[in-house]
Tab-separated table of C-alpha atoms and ligand atoms in Angstrom:
chain	number	residue	atom	x	y	z
A	202	MET	CA	79.060	98.519	120.637
A	203	GLY	CA	75.136	98.779	119.774
A	204	ALA	CA	73.158	97.224	117.660
A	205	ARG	CA	72.600	98.914	114.631
A	206	THR	CA	69.456	97.480	113.157
A	207	GLY	CA	66.690	100.150	113.096
A	208	ALA	CA	66.129	104.057	113.353
A	209	PRO	CA	68.506	105.148	115.828
A	210	ALA	CA	66.654	106.699	118.491
A	211	GLY	CA	65.920	110.714	118.382
A	212	LEU	CA	66.646	110.635	114.380
A	213	GLY	CA	63.285	109.863	113.062
A	214	MET	CA	62.584	107.430	110.404
A	215	ASP	CA	65.121	109.458	107.691
A	216	SER	CA	68.329	110.474	108.444
A	217	ALA	CA	67.968	112.431	105.250
A	218	ALA	CA	66.991	115.411	105.910
A	219	VAL	CA	68.794	115.778	109.953
A	220	ARG	CA	72.780	114.716	106.950
A	221	SER	CA	70.917	117.599	104.517
A	222	ARG	CA	70.765	120.137	107.299
A	223	MET	CA	74.554	118.809	108.150
A	224	VAL	CA	75.479	119.854	104.882
A	225	ALA	CA	74.065	123.170	104.571
A	226	ARG	CA	76.125	124.048	107.490
A	227	ILE	CA	79.220	122.254	105.738
A	228	ARG	CA	78.663	124.764	102.925
A	229	ARG	CA	77.681	127.909	104.785
A	230	GLU	CA	81.318	127.062	106.503
A	231	GLY	CA	83.180	127.326	102.894
A	232	VAL	CA	83.277	123.850	101.328
A	233	THR	CA	81.103	124.489	97.839
A	234	CYS	CA	82.614	121.753	96.370
A	235	GLU	CA	79.901	120.203	94.870
A	236	PRO	CA	81.010	115.918	94.553
A	237	VAL	CA	82.004	116.500	98.560
A	238	LEU	CA	78.643	117.712	99.818
A	239	CYS	CA	77.032	115.380	97.700
A	240	ALA	CA	78.975	112.087	98.737
A	241	PHE	CA	77.844	113.807	102.844
A	242	ALA	CA	74.534	113.981	101.871
A	243	GLN	CA	74.158	110.335	100.795
A	244	VAL	CA	76.769	108.796	103.735
A	245	PRO	CA	74.661	107.743	107.233
A	246	ARG	CA	77.572	109.210	109.661
A	247	HIS	CA	74.833	107.751	112.181
A	248	LEU	CA	75.472	104.065	111.276
A	249	PHE	CA	79.640	104.213	111.574
A	250	VAL	CA	79.271	105.492	115.364
A	251	ASP	CA	78.022	103.610	118.273
A	252	SER	CA	74.297	104.069	118.746
A	253	ALA	CA	74.489	105.302	121.867
A	254	LEU	CA	76.261	108.525	120.303
A	255	ALA	CA	73.109	108.218	116.967
A	256	THR	CA	71.493	111.552	117.519
A	257	GLN	CA	74.942	112.869	118.094
A	258	ALA	CA	76.471	111.779	114.310
A	259	TYR	CA	75.104	115.005	112.377
A	260	GLU	CA	76.375	117.518	114.510
A	261	ASP	CA	79.898	118.913	113.614
A	262	THR	CA	82.049	117.100	116.197
A	263	SER	CA	83.925	114.398	116.360
A	264	LEU	CA	83.055	111.141	118.671
A	265	PRO	CA	84.788	108.411	120.143
A	266	ILE	CA	85.096	104.685	118.078
A	267	GLY	CA	86.483	103.016	120.276
A	268	TRP	CA	90.483	102.291	121.497
A	269	GLU	CA	91.161	105.835	121.634
A	270	GLN	CA	90.301	107.044	118.427
A	271	THR	CA	87.822	109.663	116.538
A	272	ILE	CA	85.642	109.622	114.274
A	273	SER	CA	86.528	113.108	112.327
A	274	LYS	CA	84.091	116.380	113.069
A	275	PRO	CA	82.456	116.965	109.316
A	276	SER	CA	83.707	120.197	108.759
A	277	VAL	CA	87.283	119.220	108.795
A	278	VAL	CA	86.977	115.791	106.589
A	279	ALA	CA	85.489	118.278	104.540
A	280	ARG	CA	87.923	120.766	104.027
A	281	MET	CA	90.246	117.908	103.233
A	282	LEU	CA	87.812	116.311	101.396
A	283	ALA	CA	87.719	119.882	99.385
A	284	LEU	CA	91.505	120.435	99.392
A	285	LEU	CA	91.875	116.991	97.619
A	286	PHE	CA	89.053	118.193	94.219
A	287	ASP	CA	91.147	122.214	94.031
A	288	THR	CA	94.256	120.122	91.217
A	289	PRO	CA	95.224	120.997	88.220
A	290	HIS	CA	94.500	117.005	87.562
A	291	ALA	CA	91.732	116.868	89.526
A	292	ARG	CA	89.893	119.695	87.505
A	293	GLN	CA	90.778	118.385	84.559
A	294	ARG	CA	89.150	115.123	84.946
A	295	GLY	CA	86.487	117.616	85.319
A	296	ASP	CA	83.742	113.922	86.513
A	297	GLY	CA	84.426	114.680	90.124
A	298	ARG	CA	86.451	111.731	90.651
A	299	LEU	CA	89.864	112.253	91.947
A	300	GLY	CA	91.403	108.657	90.759
A	301	ARG	CA	93.130	106.217	93.035
A	302	VAL	CA	92.678	107.208	96.514
A	303	LEU	CA	94.441	106.151	99.530
A	304	GLU	CA	93.312	106.745	102.592
A	305	ILE	CA	95.978	105.803	106.348
A	306	GLY	CA	93.567	105.619	109.014
A	307	THR	CA	90.656	103.696	108.411
A	308	GLY	CA	89.034	104.460	111.493
A	309	CYS	CA	85.810	102.928	111.437
A	310	GLY	CA	85.560	104.172	107.752
A	311	TYR	CA	83.191	106.927	107.736
A	312	GLN	CA	86.169	108.831	105.056
A	313	ALA	CA	86.645	105.477	103.637
A	314	ALA	CA	82.366	105.348	102.008
A	315	LEU	CA	82.809	109.062	101.241
A	316	LEU	CA	85.959	108.910	98.850
A	317	SER	CA	84.186	105.872	97.596
A	318	LEU	CA	81.212	107.653	95.703
A	319	MET	CA	84.189	110.343	94.380
A	320	SER	CA	86.919	108.178	93.637
A	321	THR	CA	87.694	105.194	91.016
A	322	ARG	CA	88.924	103.045	93.700
A	323	VAL	CA	89.528	103.715	97.645
A	324	ILE	CA	92.749	101.979	99.324
A	325	SER	CA	91.783	102.559	103.363
A	326	VAL	CA	95.030	101.774	105.476
A	327	GLU	CA	94.145	101.437	109.480
A	328	ARG	CA	96.858	99.556	111.938
A	329	LEU	CA	94.677	98.454	114.510
A	330	ARG	CA	92.810	95.411	114.255
A	331	PRO	CA	89.822	95.771	116.127
A	332	LEU	CA	88.434	98.957	113.834
A	333	HIS	CA	89.570	97.331	110.512
A	334	GLU	CA	87.080	94.816	111.346
A	335	ARG	CA	84.223	97.510	112.838
A	336	ALA	CA	85.048	99.040	109.268
A	337	ARG	CA	84.389	96.152	107.214
A	338	GLU	CA	81.585	95.483	108.974
A	339	ASN	CA	80.439	98.977	108.816
A	340	LEU	CA	80.627	99.319	105.044
A	341	ALA	CA	79.050	95.612	104.600
A	342	ALA	CA	76.772	96.472	106.235
A	343	ILE	CA	75.816	99.985	103.602
A	344	GLY	CA	77.282	98.245	100.433
A	345	VAL	CA	79.985	99.972	99.964
A	346	PRO	CA	81.742	100.121	96.269
A	347	HIS	CA	85.252	99.758	95.028
A	348	VAL	CA	87.239	100.280	98.882
A	349	ARG	CA	89.850	97.779	99.890
A	350	LEU	CA	90.338	97.659	102.611
A	351	VAL	CA	94.115	96.443	104.626
A	352	PHE	CA	95.926	95.805	108.265
A	353	GLY	CA	98.581	97.121	108.352
A	354	ASP	CA	101.014	100.486	108.993
A	355	GLY	CA	100.419	102.473	107.382
A	356	ARG	CA	103.211	105.051	107.202
A	357	VAL	CA	104.736	102.570	104.048
A	358	GLY	CA	101.425	103.587	102.198
A	359	HIS	CA	100.537	100.695	100.213
A	360	ALA	CA	102.681	99.896	97.617
A	361	PRO	CA	101.242	96.689	96.041
A	362	ASN	CA	98.856	99.583	94.453
A	363	ALA	CA	101.159	103.218	93.912
A	364	PRO	CA	100.943	105.213	92.456
A	365	TYR	CA	97.656	107.264	93.596
A	366	ASP	CA	96.125	110.174	92.763
A	367	VAL	CA	95.233	110.845	96.073
A	368	ILE	CA	97.171	110.123	99.335
A	369	VAL	CA	95.107	111.404	102.803
A	370	SER	CA	95.776	110.793	105.871
A	371	ALA	CA	93.355	110.880	108.969
A	372	ALA	CA	96.015	111.130	112.155
A	373	GLY	CA	98.919	113.051	111.503
A	374	GLY	CA	103.247	112.617	112.452
A	375	ASP	CA	106.416	115.100	113.235
A	376	ALA	CA	106.611	114.510	109.516
A	377	LEU	CA	106.006	112.851	106.747
A	378	PRO	CA	107.296	109.367	105.515
A	379	ASP	CA	108.845	108.917	102.891
A	380	ALA	CA	106.491	105.760	101.049
A	381	TRP	CA	103.613	108.432	101.070
A	382	LEU	CA	106.083	110.604	98.866
A	383	GLU	CA	107.430	107.987	96.896
A	384	GLN	CA	103.917	106.781	96.247
A	385	LEU	CA	101.825	109.433	95.192
A	386	ALA	CA	101.721	110.229	91.885
A	387	VAL	CA	102.701	112.713	90.050
A	388	GLY	CA	100.052	115.400	89.207
A	389	GLY	CA	99.038	113.442	92.259
A	390	ARG	CA	98.205	115.832	95.745
A	391	LEU	CA	98.583	113.949	99.770
A	392	VAL	CA	96.648	115.801	102.379
A	393	ALA	CA	98.185	114.905	105.959
A	394	PRO	CA	97.970	117.051	109.221
A	395	MET	CA	101.274	117.435	110.958
A	396	HIS	CA	103.051	118.381	113.418
A	397	ASP	CA	103.809	122.723	113.871
A	398	ALA	CA	107.053	123.548	115.065
A	399	SER	CA	106.616	127.384	115.240
A	400	THR	CA	102.831	126.701	117.244
A	401	GLY	CA	102.887	123.283	118.966
A	402	GLY	CA	99.936	121.768	117.202
A	403	GLN	CA	98.359	120.251	114.111
A	404	VAL	CA	98.290	122.426	110.379
A	405	LEU	CA	96.755	120.751	108.027
A	406	MET	CA	100.109	119.555	105.240
A	407	VAL	CA	99.316	119.492	101.696
A	408	VAL	CA	101.390	118.623	98.829
A	409	ASP	CA	100.802	118.372	95.663
A	410	ARG	CA	103.828	116.381	93.398
A	411	GLN	CA	105.071	118.154	89.933
A	412	ALA	CA	107.014	116.881	86.986
A	413	ASP	CA	109.682	118.101	88.739
A	414	GLY	CA	109.841	117.801	92.376
A	415	TYR	CA	107.505	117.999	95.458
A	416	ARG	CA	104.854	121.619	96.236
A	417	ARG	CA	104.255	121.938	99.929
A	418	THR	CA	101.553	124.418	101.060
A	419	VAL	CA	100.310	124.683	105.552
A	420	HIS	CA	96.776	125.168	105.450
A	421	ASP	CA	94.002	125.396	108.867
A	422	ALA	CA	95.489	124.012	112.323
A	423	VAL	CA	93.318	120.577	113.065
A	424	HIS	CA	93.770	118.934	115.768
A	425	PHE	CA	93.361	114.126	114.880
A	426	VAL	CA	94.459	111.823	116.124
A	427	PRO	CA	99.068	110.673	116.208
A	428	LEU	CA	100.042	108.281	113.534
A	429	LYS	CA	101.519	105.564	115.449
A	430	SER	CA	103.633	102.920	114.178
A	431	GLY	CA	102.930	98.923	114.106
A	432	THR	CA	99.909	97.040	114.134
A	433	VAL	CA	98.125	95.607	117.129
B	182	LIG	N1	88.825	107.589	108.984
B	182	LIG	C1	88.621	107.403	109.581
B	182	LIG	C2	88.744	108.057	110.737
B	182	LIG	C3	89.174	107.649	112.141
B	182	LIG	S1	90.785	108.100	112.848
B	182	LIG	C4	87.053	107.643	110.271
B	182	LIG	O1	86.188	108.445	109.188
B	182	LIG	O2	86.702	107.467	110.790
B	182	LIG	C5	92.830	108.256	111.980
B	182	LIG	C6	92.017	106.514	112.740
B	182	LIG	O3	94.311	106.113	112.196
B	182	LIG	C7	92.992	105.742	113.770
B	182	LIG	O4	91.871	104.158	113.171
B	182	LIG	C8	94.037	105.398	114.220
B	182	LIG	O5	94.660	104.013	114.887
B	182	LIG	C9	94.281	105.128	112.497
B	182	LIG	N2	95.289	105.176	112.025
B	182	LIG	C10	97.087	106.154	113.323
B	182	LIG	N3	98.316	105.940	112.564
B	182	LIG	C11	98.279	104.833	111.526
B	182	LIG	C12	99.004	103.766	111.502
B	182	LIG	N4	100.288	103.726	110.783
B	182	LIG	N5	98.635	103.191	109.915
B	182	LIG	C13	97.517	103.277	109.733
B	182	LIG	N6	96.416	103.642	110.852
B	182	LIG	C14	96.697	104.435	111.676
């Protein structure tokens, strides 16, 4: 991985301009949730990828981050984050914040940085130690507040800080782990990619926990890396 200091070649002195073009594109594609757009405008995505890929950092594409994993495509991340705000609970808070968040799949830490700007606390779990450490460096370099990175198998969630107002997974499995459902607060929302038996592909699954049970709805077709077991 290359050096991360200075302005990346091709991005000019100020990456804010390229970022605002990315935000305008995300808005045109239908995401109008202000806290989400505002976070995308602030977090320097080019600092989360290898310097050789920095010129592509603001294109709407997923990019390799090593260890066969990818930083997700901005429009898909924006869509997921906007879904998190689209609940009575989040609207009631009315402060543009999501409360306590559990993220599964820290990867390079980009989405954790976005989440930190729109929540009161973020716990992010990663099963690959090199990526867990890379994310720690990335987040320290830009000074991200109230994010706690946990090395472990996110399929068990993270019980010590439960319950969570939001659970969001960046990796997709065949079924939702019971631990996620148990650790979701009443009024909370979970968004995760999940295998869709009818198409053989993946869809975004949304689960709302209500006082009397769980309500599931299926959203867009997506393509995330697999949710794997154990740690490496
Ligand atoms: N949110 C990340 C996306 C990373 S890709 C970003 O912004 O870069 C998804 C990540 O999920 C990968 O790093 C992968 O290692 C991780 N992952 C897969 N299964 C997991 C599990 N059971 N527990 C924790 N992390 C997992």
